[in-house]
Amino acid sequence: MPTILINECLQEVSTFNPVQSHLGQFYETEGVTFLEKHKKISSEVQGAMSVFEQCDYKLLGGYSARMMSSGGVLKQHDFDHIQKQFLAPILEHHEKCDAFYFSLHGAMQAETCDDPEGFLLKQAVEIIGKEKPIIISLDLHGILTEKMLQNIWAFSVLHTYPHVDFVENGERAAELLIHCLKTQKRPILLDIPIPALVRGDELITETGIYGKLIQQTIDLVEQNVEVLAGGVMIGNPFTDVPELKSHVLLTLDNDQKQAELSKACQKIAAQFWENKHLMQAELFRMSDAFEFYQQVGGPVILADAADATSSGASGDSNVILKAIVDYDASIPSLVPILDAPAALLAKEAGVGNQLTLQLGGACDKKRFKPITLSVEVLHINEDPIPNVSHGGVYDAGLTAVVGYKKIKIVIFSQPIHLFDPSIFTGNGCDPKEFDFIVVKSPHTQYHFFSAWSKKTFVLDVPGSTSANLPSLGHVNCQRPIYPLDFIQSFIPQTKGYS
Ligand SMILES: [Zn+2]
């Protein structure tokens, strides 16, 4: 039976977050522990393992670096550590392995490396050679690079946003790997790059245009035996690296219908281009949300997409908190904020006691200035909290819930994903009991917030993951690119890799 080595490296970076990310923010696991851990979380590795195990393949756990959330550009020294650890099991085991599966995100950036995933794959090929299949899975927010495409046999990509198909994505990668092992033939990868960055509600795949475009690639897979995989990647607009753009992608088993399938792909890319202006975020002012509340009441979700930790922001924006304080602090409101020094001061004061806190701007000092509030400490937590999305836990570090009039502020110390209510429910706060709920994410799964709230306002506030893309100041990505630049016309062109 074939032996497969599995590695993992997942991180998403916002170049515009001034705080560099570091190794301490990653969960590192190795060998059997790495694989065992994945049995308890909905992940690509779990999905891939379940397919391999059904075929009785022998699995070797290599190395995994999973960042708890996203962050700023990764310190080079720490990426050097990760790459060493990533390559070590490949060096040790490659001769006895028949194929390799790597679960990657795709939106990393290190201080002196704009394409860490491409670097890892190139190094891996230098060890393994070109004769054994390397298959990867990617997030649709990954930045797909030439180096990546040149050094893999095939890849699978997420099909949903908000992401709910991690397991299926891993299953798809495993099936591609099995196919490659059986045929011992490198598939043909078709790539249509599109010079556009997108954001906004139309990206919600269940209801938006983006989902329909992805579905067309899935239809091509289902209707043509030659097509092994497909997808549409949009990159992370906040990872300002040279190859940042969107892509329509197909993986072909052979070249029999390549010309026809390439045309079909170009058609999808043309539709993407035609609809690019719809795939931009509709942003509201704070006053729009307050007016709505006055007329309709709560609960109202105030989405701080600009400070989305899951996209790489720092999580320490106090802009919406300050706006609520200024508007009316007697409205029951729930606000998360990353501020390690404030959490520590709250702990030292103790539950039930009052103290004056400087809140916000703990990390992104340029964008956010602290506000001073006299608060009561309501709750302290130092334990990891249950992850309500994917199982397992989040480690937000020391967390304090403090009260200012009717506003409850959940102050945590380490960035975690905030696209679900884990930070609230894990600290004894039920978001349904509040009129304003601040969610530091552009979107969430429907049942978490939209299902029971009156309206969600994605607010045009400052932050390193602002959906107001031209406001960020990209300097590295290839220009021209929409919506940063005007582009007269776009003719989709296919690049092939085999
Ligand atoms: Zn993503």
Coordinates of C-alpha atoms and ligand atoms in Angstrom, one line a residue:
M1 CA 0.0 0.0 0.0
P2 CA 1.3 3.5 -0.8
T3 CA 2.8 5.7 1.9
I4 CA 1.8 9.3 2.0
L5 CA 3.5 12.1 4.0
I6 CA 1.2 14.8 5.2
N7 CA 2.5 18.4 6.2
E8 CA 0.6 21.5 7.0
C9 CA 1.3 25.3 7.0
L10 CA -1.6 27.7 7.4
Q11 CA -1.4 31.4 7.8
E12 CA -3.0 34.5 6.3
V13 CA -1.3 37.8 6.5
S14 CA -2.3 41.4 6.2
T15 CA 0.6 43.5 5.0
F16 CA -1.2 46.5 6.4
N17 CA -1.2 45.3 10.0
P18 CA 1.9 47.0 11.5
V19 CA 2.4 44.2 14.1
Q20 CA 4.5 41.4 12.7
S21 CA 3.3 37.9 13.4
H22 CA 5.6 35.4 15.1
L23 CA 6.1 31.8 15.8
G24 CA 4.4 32.0 19.2
Q25 CA 1.1 32.5 17.4
F26 CA 1.3 29.1 15.7
Y27 CA 0.2 25.7 16.9
E28 CA 3.1 23.4 16.0
T29 CA 2.6 19.7 16.0
E30 CA 4.5 16.7 14.5
G31 CA 4.1 13.1 13.6
V32 CA 1.3 11.1 15.2
T33 CA 0.2 14.0 17.4
F34 CA -0.3 16.1 14.3
L35 CA -2.6 13.6 12.7
E36 CA -4.4 12.6 15.9
K37 CA -5.2 16.3 16.6
H38 CA -6.9 16.6 13.2
K39 CA -9.3 13.8 14.0
K40 CA -11.0 16.3 16.3
I41 CA -11.2 19.3 14.0
S42 CA -13.0 20.0 10.7
S43 CA -10.0 20.5 8.5
E44 CA -8.5 19.6 5.2
V45 CA -6.1 17.2 6.8
Q46 CA -9.1 15.4 8.5
G47 CA -10.9 15.1 5.1
A48 CA -7.8 13.8 3.3
M49 CA -7.0 11.3 6.1
S50 CA -10.5 9.9 5.9
V51 CA -10.1 9.2 2.2
F52 CA -6.6 7.7 2.5
E53 CA -7.7 5.5 5.4
Q54 CA -10.6 4.1 3.4
C55 CA -8.0 3.0 0.9
D56 CA -5.7 1.6 3.6
Y57 CA -2.9 3.9 2.6
K58 CA -0.1 4.3 5.2
L59 CA 0.0 7.8 6.5
L60 CA 3.0 9.6 8.0
G61 CA 2.4 12.8 10.0
G62 CA 5.2 15.3 9.2
Y63 CA 5.0 18.8 10.6
S64 CA 2.1 21.2 11.1
A65 CA 2.2 25.0 11.7
R66 CA -1.3 26.4 12.1
M67 CA -1.7 30.0 13.1
M68 CA -4.5 30.5 15.6
S69 CA -5.6 33.6 13.6
S70 CA -4.0 35.8 11.0
G71 CA -1.7 38.7 11.5
G72 CA 0.9 41.0 10.1
V73 CA 3.9 39.9 8.0
L74 CA 5.7 37.0 9.5
K75 CA 9.1 37.6 11.1
Q76 CA 11.7 36.1 8.7
H77 CA 13.5 34.3 11.5
D78 CA 10.3 32.5 12.4
F79 CA 9.5 31.6 8.8
D80 CA 13.0 30.2 8.6
H81 CA 12.2 28.0 11.6
I82 CA 8.9 26.9 10.0
Q83 CA 10.5 26.0 6.7
K84 CA 13.2 24.0 8.4
Q85 CA 10.6 22.0 10.3
F86 CA 8.4 21.6 7.2
L87 CA 11.3 20.2 5.2
A88 CA 12.8 18.0 7.9
P89 CA 10.2 15.1 7.7
I90 CA 10.4 15.3 3.9
L91 CA 14.2 14.9 4.1
E92 CA 13.9 12.1 6.5
H93 CA 11.1 10.1 4.9
H94 CA 10.9 11.0 1.2
E95 CA 12.5 7.8 -0.1
K96 CA 9.9 5.6 1.5
C97 CA 7.0 7.8 0.5
D98 CA 5.0 7.4 -2.7
A99 CA 3.3 10.8 -2.6
F100 CA 3.0 14.0 -0.5
Y101 CA -0.1 15.9 0.6
F102 CA 0.5 19.4 2.0
S103 CA -2.4 21.4 3.4
L104 CA -1.6 25.1 2.8
H105 CA -3.5 28.4 3.1
G106 CA -1.7 30.4 0.5
A107 CA -1.8 34.0 1.9
M108 CA 1.5 34.1 3.8
Q109 CA 4.1 36.7 3.6
A110 CA 7.4 36.8 5.4
E111 CA 9.7 39.8 5.9
T112 CA 12.0 38.9 3.0
C113 CA 9.9 36.3 1.2
D114 CA 6.7 37.3 -0.7
D115 CA 5.8 33.7 -1.6
P116 CA 6.5 31.5 1.4
E117 CA 4.3 28.7 0.1
G118 CA 6.0 28.7 -3.3
F119 CA 9.4 28.6 -1.5
L120 CA 8.3 25.6 0.6
L121 CA 7.1 23.7 -2.5
K122 CA 10.2 24.5 -4.5
Q123 CA 12.4 23.3 -1.6
A124 CA 10.3 20.2 -1.3
V125 CA 10.7 19.3 -5.0
E126 CA 14.4 19.8 -4.7
I127 CA 14.4 17.0 -2.1
I128 CA 11.7 14.8 -3.5
G129 CA 12.4 15.2 -7.3
K130 CA 9.7 15.5 -10.0
E131 CA 8.7 11.8 -10.1
K132 CA 6.5 11.6 -7.1
P133 CA 3.1 13.4 -6.8
I134 CA 2.9 16.5 -4.6
I135 CA -0.7 17.6 -4.1
I136 CA -1.8 20.6 -2.1
S137 CA -5.0 22.1 -0.8
L138 CA -5.5 25.8 -0.6
D139 CA -7.9 28.4 0.8
L140 CA -9.7 30.5 -1.9
H141 CA -8.1 33.5 -0.3
G142 CA -4.6 32.1 -1.1
I143 CA -2.3 34.0 -3.5
L144 CA -1.6 31.6 -6.2
T145 CA 1.9 32.0 -7.6
E146 CA 3.8 30.6 -10.6
K147 CA 6.3 29.0 -8.3
M148 CA 3.5 27.1 -6.6
L149 CA 2.0 25.9 -9.8
Q150 CA 5.4 24.9 -11.2
N151 CA 6.1 22.7 -8.2
I152 CA 2.9 20.7 -7.6
W153 CA 1.1 18.0 -9.5
A154 CA -2.4 19.2 -8.7
F155 CA -4.3 21.1 -6.0
S156 CA -7.8 21.5 -4.6
V157 CA -9.3 24.8 -3.3
L158 CA -12.1 25.7 -1.0
H159 CA -15.4 26.2 -2.8
T160 CA -17.3 28.1 0.0
Y161 CA -17.2 31.5 1.7
P162 CA -17.8 31.8 4.6
H163 CA -15.7 28.6 4.5
V164 CA -17.6 25.4 5.4
D165 CA -16.0 22.9 3.1
F166 CA -12.5 22.4 4.8
V167 CA -13.1 18.6 5.1
E168 CA -14.4 18.3 1.5
N169 CA -11.4 20.3 0.2
G170 CA -9.1 17.8 1.9
E171 CA -11.1 14.9 0.4
R172 CA -10.8 16.5 -3.0
A173 CA -7.0 16.8 -2.6
A174 CA -6.8 13.2 -1.5
E175 CA -8.8 12.0 -4.5
L176 CA -6.5 14.0 -6.8
L177 CA -3.5 12.4 -5.1
I178 CA -4.9 8.9 -5.5
H179 CA -5.6 9.6 -9.2
C180 CA -2.1 10.8 -9.7
L181 CA -0.6 7.7 -8.0
K182 CA -2.7 5.4 -10.2
T183 CA -1.9 7.1 -13.5
Q184 CA 1.7 8.2 -12.5
K185 CA 1.0 11.2 -14.8
R186 CA 1.2 14.9 -14.1
P187 CA -2.2 16.6 -14.7
I188 CA -2.4 19.8 -16.7
L189 CA -3.2 22.9 -14.7
L190 CA -5.1 25.7 -16.5
D191 CA -4.9 29.1 -14.9
I192 CA -6.7 32.3 -16.0
P193 CA -5.3 35.2 -13.9
I194 CA -7.7 38.2 -13.5
P195 CA -6.3 41.6 -12.4
A196 CA -9.1 42.2 -9.9
L197 CA -9.5 42.3 -6.1
V198 CA -12.9 41.6 -4.7
R199 CA -14.8 41.9 -1.5
G200 CA -18.4 42.3 -0.3
D201 CA -21.7 40.4 0.0
E202 CA -21.6 39.0 -3.5
L203 CA -18.7 36.8 -2.3
I204 CA -21.0 34.9 0.0
T205 CA -21.0 31.7 -2.1
E206 CA -24.4 30.5 -1.1
T207 CA -26.2 33.6 -2.4
G208 CA -23.7 35.7 -4.4
I209 CA -22.2 35.9 -7.9
Y210 CA -18.9 34.4 -6.7
G211 CA -20.7 31.1 -5.7
K212 CA -22.2 30.9 -9.2
L213 CA -18.8 31.3 -10.8
I214 CA -17.4 28.6 -8.7
Q215 CA -20.4 26.4 -9.5
Q216 CA -19.5 26.7 -13.2
T217 CA -16.1 25.2 -12.5
I218 CA -17.7 22.4 -10.5
D219 CA -20.1 21.8 -13.3
L220 CA -17.1 21.4 -15.7
V221 CA -15.7 18.8 -13.3
E222 CA -19.0 16.9 -13.2
Q223 CA -19.6 17.0 -16.9
N224 CA -16.2 16.1 -18.2
V225 CA -14.2 13.1 -17.2
E226 CA -11.1 14.9 -18.3
V227 CA -11.6 17.6 -15.6
L228 CA -10.3 16.5 -12.2
A229 CA -10.7 19.7 -10.3
G230 CA -11.8 23.4 -10.6
G231 CA -12.2 26.5 -8.6
V232 CA -12.0 30.3 -8.5
M233 CA -9.5 31.9 -6.2
I234 CA -9.7 35.6 -5.2
G235 CA -6.6 36.0 -3.1
N236 CA -6.5 38.0 0.2
P237 CA -6.6 41.7 -0.9
F238 CA -4.6 42.6 2.2
T239 CA -1.6 40.4 1.4
D240 CA 0.2 43.0 -0.8
V241 CA 2.6 40.7 -2.7
P242 CA 3.6 40.8 -6.4
E243 CA 1.3 38.0 -7.6
L244 CA -1.9 39.1 -5.8
K245 CA -4.9 38.7 -8.1
S246 CA -7.8 36.4 -8.8
H247 CA -7.8 33.2 -10.8
V248 CA -10.1 30.8 -12.6
L249 CA -8.6 27.3 -12.4
L250 CA -9.1 23.8 -13.9
T251 CA -7.1 20.7 -13.5
L252 CA -7.2 18.3 -16.5
D253 CA -6.3 14.7 -16.7
N254 CA -5.1 14.9 -20.3
D255 CA -5.1 17.3 -23.2
Q256 CA -7.9 15.8 -25.3
K257 CA -10.4 18.7 -24.7
Q258 CA -7.8 21.3 -23.5
A259 CA -8.7 24.0 -26.1
E260 CA -12.5 23.6 -25.4
L261 CA -12.0 23.6 -21.7
S262 CA -9.6 26.5 -21.8
K263 CA -12.3 28.5 -23.6
A264 CA -14.9 27.5 -21.0
C265 CA -12.6 28.8 -18.3
Q266 CA -12.0 32.0 -20.1
K267 CA -15.7 32.5 -20.3
I268 CA -16.0 32.2 -16.5
A269 CA -13.1 34.7 -16.1
A270 CA -14.9 37.1 -18.5
Q271 CA -18.0 36.9 -16.3
F272 CA -15.9 37.5 -13.2
W273 CA -14.5 40.6 -14.9
E274 CA -18.0 41.9 -15.9
N275 CA -19.2 41.5 -12.4
K276 CA -16.2 42.8 -10.6
H277 CA -17.8 46.1 -9.6
L278 CA -20.7 44.2 -7.9
M279 CA -18.1 42.2 -6.0
Q280 CA -17.1 45.2 -3.9
A281 CA -18.3 45.9 -0.4
E282 CA -21.2 48.1 0.4
L283 CA -20.0 50.1 3.3
F284 CA -22.1 52.1 5.8
R285 CA -21.4 55.0 8.1
M286 CA -21.9 54.6 11.8
S287 CA -24.7 57.2 11.6
D288 CA -26.6 54.8 9.1
A289 CA -26.6 52.1 11.8
F290 CA -27.7 54.4 14.6
E291 CA -30.5 55.8 12.5
F292 CA -31.7 52.3 11.6
Y293 CA -31.6 51.4 15.3
Q294 CA -33.6 54.4 16.2
Q295 CA -36.3 53.5 13.8
V296 CA -36.3 49.6 13.9
G297 CA -34.5 48.7 17.1
G298 CA -32.0 45.9 17.7
P299 CA -30.3 43.5 17.5
V300 CA -28.0 45.2 15.0
I301 CA -24.7 43.7 13.9
L302 CA -21.9 46.2 13.5
A303 CA -19.4 44.5 11.3
D304 CA -15.9 45.8 11.7
A305 CA -14.5 44.2 8.5
A306 CA -11.6 46.6 8.7
D307 CA -10.3 45.0 11.9
A308 CA -11.0 41.3 10.9
T309 CA -8.4 39.2 12.7
S310 CA -9.2 36.3 10.3
S311 CA -8.0 38.4 7.4
G312 CA -4.9 39.6 9.2
A313 CA -5.9 42.7 11.2
S314 CA -4.7 43.5 14.7
G315 CA -8.1 43.3 16.4
D316 CA -7.4 46.3 18.6
S317 CA -9.6 48.9 16.9
N318 CA -11.8 50.9 19.3
V319 CA -13.4 53.0 16.6
I320 CA -16.9 51.4 16.8
L321 CA -16.7 51.1 20.6
K322 CA -15.9 54.9 20.8
A323 CA -18.8 55.6 18.4
I324 CA -21.3 53.7 20.6
V325 CA -19.9 55.4 23.8
D326 CA -20.4 58.8 22.2
Y327 CA -23.8 57.9 20.8
D328 CA -25.5 56.2 23.8
A329 CA -23.8 53.9 26.3
S330 CA -27.1 52.9 27.8
I331 CA -27.8 50.7 24.7
P332 CA -26.9 47.1 25.5
S333 CA -23.8 46.5 23.4
L334 CA -21.2 43.7 23.1
V335 CA -17.8 44.6 21.8
P336 CA -14.6 42.5 21.5
I337 CA -11.2 44.1 21.5
L338 CA -7.7 42.8 21.6
D339 CA -5.7 44.6 24.3
A340 CA -3.4 42.5 26.4
P341 CA -2.2 45.2 28.8
A342 CA -5.9 46.2 29.6
A343 CA -6.8 42.5 30.2
L344 CA -4.0 42.2 32.7
L345 CA -5.0 45.4 34.5
A346 CA -8.6 44.1 34.7
K347 CA -7.3 40.8 36.2
E348 CA -5.2 42.6 38.8
A349 CA -8.2 44.7 39.8
G350 CA -10.3 41.6 40.2
V351 CA -13.9 40.7 39.5
G352 CA -16.5 43.1 41.0
N353 CA -14.0 46.0 41.2
Q354 CA -13.9 49.2 39.3
L355 CA -10.9 50.6 37.4
T356 CA -10.0 53.1 34.7
L357 CA -8.8 51.5 31.5
Q358 CA -7.1 52.9 28.4
L359 CA -8.7 50.8 25.7
G360 CA -7.7 50.2 22.1
G361 CA -4.6 51.0 19.9
A362 CA -2.6 48.4 21.8
C363 CA -1.1 47.1 18.6
D364 CA -2.0 49.4 15.6
K365 CA -0.9 52.6 17.4
K366 CA -0.9 54.6 14.2
R367 CA -4.5 54.0 13.4
F368 CA -6.1 53.8 16.8
K369 CA -5.8 56.1 19.8
P370 CA -6.8 54.7 23.2
I371 CA -10.0 55.8 24.9
T372 CA -10.3 56.1 28.7
L373 CA -13.3 54.3 30.3
S374 CA -14.1 53.7 33.9
V375 CA -15.3 50.1 34.0
E376 CA -16.3 47.3 36.3
V377 CA -14.6 43.9 36.0
L378 CA -17.3 41.3 35.4
H379 CA -15.4 38.1 34.4
I380 CA -11.8 36.8 34.0
N381 CA -10.8 33.8 32.0
E382 CA -7.4 32.3 31.3
D383 CA -8.5 29.0 29.7
P384 CA -8.9 28.3 26.0
I385 CA -12.5 28.7 24.8
P386 CA -14.6 26.2 22.7
N387 CA -14.4 26.9 19.0
V388 CA -18.1 26.9 18.0
S389 CA -17.3 26.7 14.3
H390 CA -14.9 23.9 13.8
G391 CA -14.5 22.1 17.2
G392 CA -11.4 22.2 19.3
V393 CA -10.5 25.4 21.1
Y394 CA -9.3 29.0 20.6
D395 CA -6.6 30.4 22.9
A396 CA -7.3 34.1 23.2
G397 CA -5.0 34.3 26.2
L398 CA -6.0 36.2 29.3
T399 CA -9.5 37.5 28.7
A400 CA -11.5 40.0 30.8
V401 CA -15.1 41.0 30.4
V402 CA -15.7 44.5 31.7
G403 CA -18.8 46.7 31.8
Y404 CA -19.2 50.3 31.0
K405 CA -22.8 51.4 31.6
K406 CA -24.7 48.9 29.3
I407 CA -21.7 48.1 27.1
K408 CA -19.9 44.8 27.8
I409 CA -16.4 44.7 26.4
V410 CA -14.6 41.4 25.9
I411 CA -10.9 42.2 26.2
F412 CA -8.6 39.4 25.0
S413 CA -4.8 39.1 24.7
Q414 CA -4.1 37.0 21.6
P415 CA -5.6 37.2 18.2
I416 CA -8.2 34.5 17.4
H417 CA -10.8 34.3 14.6
L418 CA -13.8 36.5 15.4
F419 CA -16.1 35.5 12.6
D420 CA -18.1 33.4 15.0
P421 CA -19.4 34.1 18.5
S422 CA -16.8 31.9 20.3
I423 CA -15.1 34.9 22.0
F424 CA -18.5 35.9 23.4
T425 CA -20.0 32.5 24.3
G426 CA -16.7 31.3 25.7
N427 CA -16.7 34.1 28.2
G428 CA -20.3 33.9 29.3
C429 CA -21.9 36.5 27.0
D430 CA -24.9 35.6 24.8
P431 CA -24.9 38.0 21.8
K432 CA -28.6 37.6 21.5
E433 CA -29.1 39.6 24.7
F434 CA -27.6 42.8 23.2
D435 CA -28.8 45.5 20.8
F436 CA -25.5 46.3 19.2
I437 CA -23.1 43.4 18.6
V438 CA -19.7 44.3 17.1
V439 CA -18.3 41.5 14.9
K440 CA -14.8 41.9 13.7
S441 CA -15.3 40.1 10.4
P442 CA -16.8 41.0 7.0
H443 CA -19.1 38.0 7.0
T444 CA -20.1 35.2 9.2
Q445 CA -22.1 32.0 8.8
Y446 CA -25.8 32.9 8.6
H447 CA -26.9 31.1 11.8
F448 CA -24.3 32.8 14.0
F449 CA -25.6 36.4 13.6
S450 CA -27.8 37.2 10.6
A451 CA -30.5 34.6 11.4
W452 CA -31.6 36.5 14.5
S453 CA -30.5 40.1 14.0
K454 CA -32.5 42.9 12.2
K455 CA -29.6 44.0 10.0
T456 CA -25.8 43.9 9.6
F457 CA -23.9 47.1 8.8
V458 CA -20.4 46.6 7.4
L459 CA -18.9 49.9 8.5
D460 CA -16.5 52.1 6.6
V461 CA -14.0 52.6 9.5
P462 CA -10.2 52.5 9.4
G463 CA -8.3 49.3 9.8
S464 CA -5.7 47.1 8.1
T465 CA -8.3 44.9 6.5
S466 CA -10.6 47.6 5.3
A467 CA -12.9 46.6 2.5
N468 CA -12.3 50.1 1.2
L469 CA -9.4 48.7 -0.8
P470 CA -8.0 51.8 -2.4
S471 CA -7.7 53.3 1.1
L472 CA -5.0 50.8 2.1
G473 CA -2.1 51.9 -0.1
H474 CA -0.9 48.8 -1.9
V475 CA 2.6 49.1 -3.2
N476 CA 3.8 45.6 -4.1
C477 CA 1.0 44.0 -6.1
Q478 CA 1.2 44.1 -9.9
R479 CA -0.5 47.1 -11.4
P480 CA -2.9 48.0 -12.9
I481 CA -5.4 46.1 -10.8
Y482 CA -9.1 46.7 -10.2
P483 CA -10.3 48.6 -8.1
L484 CA -7.0 50.3 -7.3
D485 CA -6.6 51.3 -11.0
F486 CA -8.8 51.9 -14.0
I487 CA -8.5 49.2 -16.6
Q488 CA -10.0 49.8 -19.9
S489 CA -10.5 46.1 -21.0
F490 CA -9.4 42.6 -20.0
I491 CA -9.0 39.7 -22.3
P492 CA -8.8 36.4 -20.4
Q493 CA -5.7 34.4 -21.3
T494 CA -4.9 30.8 -20.2
K495 CA -1.6 29.8 -18.8
G496 CA -1.0 26.0 -18.8
Y497 CA 1.3 24.1 -16.4
S498 CA 2.1 20.4 -16.8
Ligands
ZN1 ZN -10.2 32.2 3.5

